[in-house]
Coordinates of C-alpha atoms in Angstrom, one line a residue:
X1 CA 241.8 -37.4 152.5
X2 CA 241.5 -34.5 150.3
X3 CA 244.8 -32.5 149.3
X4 CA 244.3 -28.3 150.0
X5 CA 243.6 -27.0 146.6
X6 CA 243.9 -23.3 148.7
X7 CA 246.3 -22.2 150.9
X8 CA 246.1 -18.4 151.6
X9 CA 248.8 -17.2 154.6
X10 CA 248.6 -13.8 156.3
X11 CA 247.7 -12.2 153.1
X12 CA 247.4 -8.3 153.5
X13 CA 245.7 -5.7 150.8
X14 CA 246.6 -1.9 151.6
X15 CA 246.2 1.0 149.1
X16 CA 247.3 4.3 149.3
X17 CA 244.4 7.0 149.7
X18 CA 244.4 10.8 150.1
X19 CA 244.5 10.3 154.0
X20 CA 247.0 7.6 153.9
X21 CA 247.2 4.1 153.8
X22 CA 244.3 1.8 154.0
X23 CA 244.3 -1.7 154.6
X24 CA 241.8 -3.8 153.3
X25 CA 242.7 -7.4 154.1
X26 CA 244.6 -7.6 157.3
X27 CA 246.4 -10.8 157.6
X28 CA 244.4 -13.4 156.0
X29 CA 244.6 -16.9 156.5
X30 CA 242.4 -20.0 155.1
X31 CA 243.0 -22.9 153.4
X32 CA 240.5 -25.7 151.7
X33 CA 240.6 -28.6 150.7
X34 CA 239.5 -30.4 146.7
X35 CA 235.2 -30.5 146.7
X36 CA 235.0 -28.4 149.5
X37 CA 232.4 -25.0 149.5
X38 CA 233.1 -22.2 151.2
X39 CA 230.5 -19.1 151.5
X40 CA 232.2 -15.6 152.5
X41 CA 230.0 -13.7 153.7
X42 CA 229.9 -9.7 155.0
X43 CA 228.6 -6.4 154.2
X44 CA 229.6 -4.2 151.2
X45 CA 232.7 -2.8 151.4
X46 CA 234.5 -6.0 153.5
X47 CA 236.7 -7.1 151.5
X48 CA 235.0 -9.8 150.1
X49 CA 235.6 -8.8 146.4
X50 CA 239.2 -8.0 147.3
X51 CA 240.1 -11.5 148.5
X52 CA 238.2 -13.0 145.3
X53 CA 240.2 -11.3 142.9
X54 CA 243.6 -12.2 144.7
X55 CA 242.9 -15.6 144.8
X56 CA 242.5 -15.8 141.1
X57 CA 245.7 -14.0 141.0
X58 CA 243.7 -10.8 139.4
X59 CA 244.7 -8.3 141.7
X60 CA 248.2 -8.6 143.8
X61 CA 248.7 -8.9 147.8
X62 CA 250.9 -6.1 149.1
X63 CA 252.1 -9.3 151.5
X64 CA 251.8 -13.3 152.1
X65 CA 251.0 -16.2 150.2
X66 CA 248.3 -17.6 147.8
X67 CA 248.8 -21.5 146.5
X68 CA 246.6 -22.3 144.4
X69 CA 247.2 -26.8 144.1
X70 CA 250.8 -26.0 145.2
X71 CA 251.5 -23.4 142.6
X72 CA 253.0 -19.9 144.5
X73 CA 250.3 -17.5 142.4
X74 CA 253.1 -14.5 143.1
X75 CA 255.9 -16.3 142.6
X76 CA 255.4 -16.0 138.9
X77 CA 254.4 -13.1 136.8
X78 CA 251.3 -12.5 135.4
X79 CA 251.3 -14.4 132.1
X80 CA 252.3 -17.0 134.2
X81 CA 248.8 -16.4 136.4
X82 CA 246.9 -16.1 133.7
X83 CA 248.1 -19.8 132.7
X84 CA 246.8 -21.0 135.7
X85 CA 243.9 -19.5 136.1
X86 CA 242.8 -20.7 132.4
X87 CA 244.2 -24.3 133.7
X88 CA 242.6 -24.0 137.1
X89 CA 240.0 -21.4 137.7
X90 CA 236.5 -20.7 136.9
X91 CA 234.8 -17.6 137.1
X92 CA 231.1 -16.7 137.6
X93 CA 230.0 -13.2 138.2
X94 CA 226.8 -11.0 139.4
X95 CA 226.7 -9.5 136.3
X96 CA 227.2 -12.4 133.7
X97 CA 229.7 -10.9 131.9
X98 CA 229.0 -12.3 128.9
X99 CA 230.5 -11.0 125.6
X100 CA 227.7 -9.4 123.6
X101 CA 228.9 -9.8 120.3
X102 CA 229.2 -13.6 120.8
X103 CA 226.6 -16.1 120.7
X104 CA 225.9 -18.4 123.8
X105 CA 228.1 -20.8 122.0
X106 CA 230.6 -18.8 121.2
X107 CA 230.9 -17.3 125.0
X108 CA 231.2 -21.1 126.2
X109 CA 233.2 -21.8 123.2
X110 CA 235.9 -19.0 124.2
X111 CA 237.7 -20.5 127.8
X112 CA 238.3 -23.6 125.6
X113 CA 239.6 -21.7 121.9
X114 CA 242.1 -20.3 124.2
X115 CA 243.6 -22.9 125.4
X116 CA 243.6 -24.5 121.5
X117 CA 240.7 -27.5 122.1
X118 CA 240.1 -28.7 119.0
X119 CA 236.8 -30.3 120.5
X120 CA 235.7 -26.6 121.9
X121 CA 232.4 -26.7 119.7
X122 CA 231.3 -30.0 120.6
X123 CA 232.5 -29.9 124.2
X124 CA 230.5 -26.4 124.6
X125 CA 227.0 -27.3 123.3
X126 CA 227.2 -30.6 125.4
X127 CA 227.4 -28.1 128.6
X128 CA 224.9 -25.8 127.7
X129 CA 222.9 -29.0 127.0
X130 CA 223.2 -29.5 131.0
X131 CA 222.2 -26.3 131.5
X132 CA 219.4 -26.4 130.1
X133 CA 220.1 -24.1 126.9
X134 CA 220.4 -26.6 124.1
X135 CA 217.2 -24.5 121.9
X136 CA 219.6 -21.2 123.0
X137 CA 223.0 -22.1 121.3
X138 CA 222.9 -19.2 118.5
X139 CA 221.0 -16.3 120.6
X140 CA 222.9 -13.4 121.8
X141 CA 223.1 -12.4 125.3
X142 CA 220.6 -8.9 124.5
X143 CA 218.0 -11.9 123.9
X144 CA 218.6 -13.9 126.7
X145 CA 216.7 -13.5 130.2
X146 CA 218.9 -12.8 133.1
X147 CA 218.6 -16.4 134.1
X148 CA 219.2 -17.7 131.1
X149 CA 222.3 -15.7 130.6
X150 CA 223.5 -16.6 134.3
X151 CA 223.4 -19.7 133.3
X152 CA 225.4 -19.5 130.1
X153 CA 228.1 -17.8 132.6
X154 CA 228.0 -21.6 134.8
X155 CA 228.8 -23.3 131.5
X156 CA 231.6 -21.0 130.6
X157 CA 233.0 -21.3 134.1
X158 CA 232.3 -25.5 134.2
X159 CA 233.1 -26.3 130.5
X160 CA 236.9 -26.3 131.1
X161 CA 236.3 -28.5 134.0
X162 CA 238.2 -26.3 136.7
X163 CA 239.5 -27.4 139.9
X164 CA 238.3 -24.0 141.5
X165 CA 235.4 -21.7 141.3
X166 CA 235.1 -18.5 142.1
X167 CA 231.4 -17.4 142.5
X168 CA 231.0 -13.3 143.1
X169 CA 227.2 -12.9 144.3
X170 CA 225.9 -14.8 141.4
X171 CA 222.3 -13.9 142.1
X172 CA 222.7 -10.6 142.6
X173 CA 221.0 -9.3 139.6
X174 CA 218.2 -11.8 139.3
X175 CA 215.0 -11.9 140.9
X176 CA 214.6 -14.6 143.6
X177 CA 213.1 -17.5 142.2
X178 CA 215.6 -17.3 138.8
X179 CA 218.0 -17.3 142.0
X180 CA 216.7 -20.1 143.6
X181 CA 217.4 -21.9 140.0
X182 CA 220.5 -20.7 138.9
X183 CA 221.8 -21.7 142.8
X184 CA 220.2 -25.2 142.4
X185 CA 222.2 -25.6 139.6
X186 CA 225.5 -24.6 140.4
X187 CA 225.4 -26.6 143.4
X188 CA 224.1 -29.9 141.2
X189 CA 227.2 -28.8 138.5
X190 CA 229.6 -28.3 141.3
X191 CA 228.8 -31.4 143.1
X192 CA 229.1 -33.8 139.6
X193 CA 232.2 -31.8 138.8
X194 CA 234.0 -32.6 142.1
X195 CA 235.2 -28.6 141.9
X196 CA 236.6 -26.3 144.9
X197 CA 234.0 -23.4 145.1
X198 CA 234.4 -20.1 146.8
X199 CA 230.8 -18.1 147.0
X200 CA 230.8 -14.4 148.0
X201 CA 227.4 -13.9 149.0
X202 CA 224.8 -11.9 151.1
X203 CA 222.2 -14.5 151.3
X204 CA 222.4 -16.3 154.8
X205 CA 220.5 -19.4 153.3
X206 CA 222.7 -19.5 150.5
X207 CA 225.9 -19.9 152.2
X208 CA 223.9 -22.3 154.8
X209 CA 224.5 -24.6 151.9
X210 CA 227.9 -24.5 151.6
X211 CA 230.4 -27.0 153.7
X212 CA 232.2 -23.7 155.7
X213 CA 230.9 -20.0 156.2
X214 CA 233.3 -17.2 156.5
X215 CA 232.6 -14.1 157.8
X216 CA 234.6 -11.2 156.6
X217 CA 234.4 -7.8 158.8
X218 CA 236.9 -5.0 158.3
X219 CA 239.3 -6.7 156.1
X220 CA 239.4 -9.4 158.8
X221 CA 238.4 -12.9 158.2
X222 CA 237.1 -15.2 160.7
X223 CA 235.1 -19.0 160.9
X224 CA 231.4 -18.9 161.6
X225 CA 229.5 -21.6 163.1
X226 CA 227.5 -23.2 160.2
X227 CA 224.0 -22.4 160.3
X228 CA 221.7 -25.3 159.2
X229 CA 220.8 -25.5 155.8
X230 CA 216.7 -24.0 155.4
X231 CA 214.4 -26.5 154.9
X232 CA 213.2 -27.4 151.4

């Protein structure tokens, strides 16, 4: 049996507002387990975004409890977080958020300079080798398609070999059949990587593949029924 990698426990998000306060999480509770996906789903403006960014310690709960693989994430200060989440977390977002004066290289490269790799060279043209990148390695993102740069974003976020990722509408800015790709492939990476993966996403068929939906709706969070996965 698995051991939770997430254990989030009546977490609550409110912000003060010029008509008072607003809450955006109410309550919040989920846990998963190692190699389990996860799809949240609901419309703009849920919470879904919210809930990403506390769970990768980024943004702060006004209450409960986030463990990340039985580490309190606000028991400790934020230096202490950011530890962690270079240690434990992947990131890949709708917008790539790639560093423009870097090579593709050099953005995989990055996670693993950080944390002092000696082998961060060799280690990050190996992954963008499995990505499909290996004639890209000295191209900046401004020449890079939109797929190809999404792609250089999944080996950024697998090249440290993370126990959870954290996937924020990762086809949002590419047309559908780059989608359809870049999705193929973080579900093949995920899978061979035995990784956690949390996947904020508006596309119905999209989180059909993942092992749990989750509905978010007014800052509440609730279990759907999975839907079968389309067929191929």
């Amino acid at each position: 049996m698995y051991e939770p990698i997430i254990a989030v426990e009546r977490v609550t998000k409110q912000v003060a507002d010029a008509t008072g306060t607003l809450t955006i999480l109410h309550e919040v509770d989920f846990r998963l387990v190692a190699r389990e996906s996860v799809a949240i789903v609901g419309a703009s403006g849920s919470g879904k975004s919210t809930l990403l960014s506390i769970l990768a310690g980024l943004d702060v709960p006004s209450s409960g409890t986030v463990r990340l693989a039985g580490i309190d994430l606000f028991a400790m200060d934020e230096d202490a977080r950011a530890a962690v989440r270079s240690e434990r977390v992947g990131f890949v977002f709708q917008s790539f958020q790639l560093l423009a004066n870097l090579t593709a290289l050099e953005n995989v490269m990055l996670p693993l300079e950080l944390k002092g790799d000696a082998a961060a060279r060799a280690k990050a043209t190996e992954m963008l080798q499995r990505v499909g990148l290996a004639e890209r390695l000295g191209h900046y993102p401004r020449v890079l398609s939109g797929g190809e740069q999404q792609r250089v974003a999944l080996a950024r976020a697998f090249v440290t070999r993370p126990a959870l990722l954290l996937a924020d509408e990762p086809t949002g800015s590419l047309d559908f059949a780059t989608g359809a790709k870049v999705m193929d492939l973080m579900f093949e990476m995920n899978r061979e990587a035995g990784t956690t993966l949390v996947l904020v996403t508006h596309d119905r068929a999209i989180a059909a593949r993942c092992d749990r939906q989750l509905r978010m709706e007014a800052g509440r969070l609730s279990e759907q029924p999975r839907e079968p996965a389309p067929a191929a």
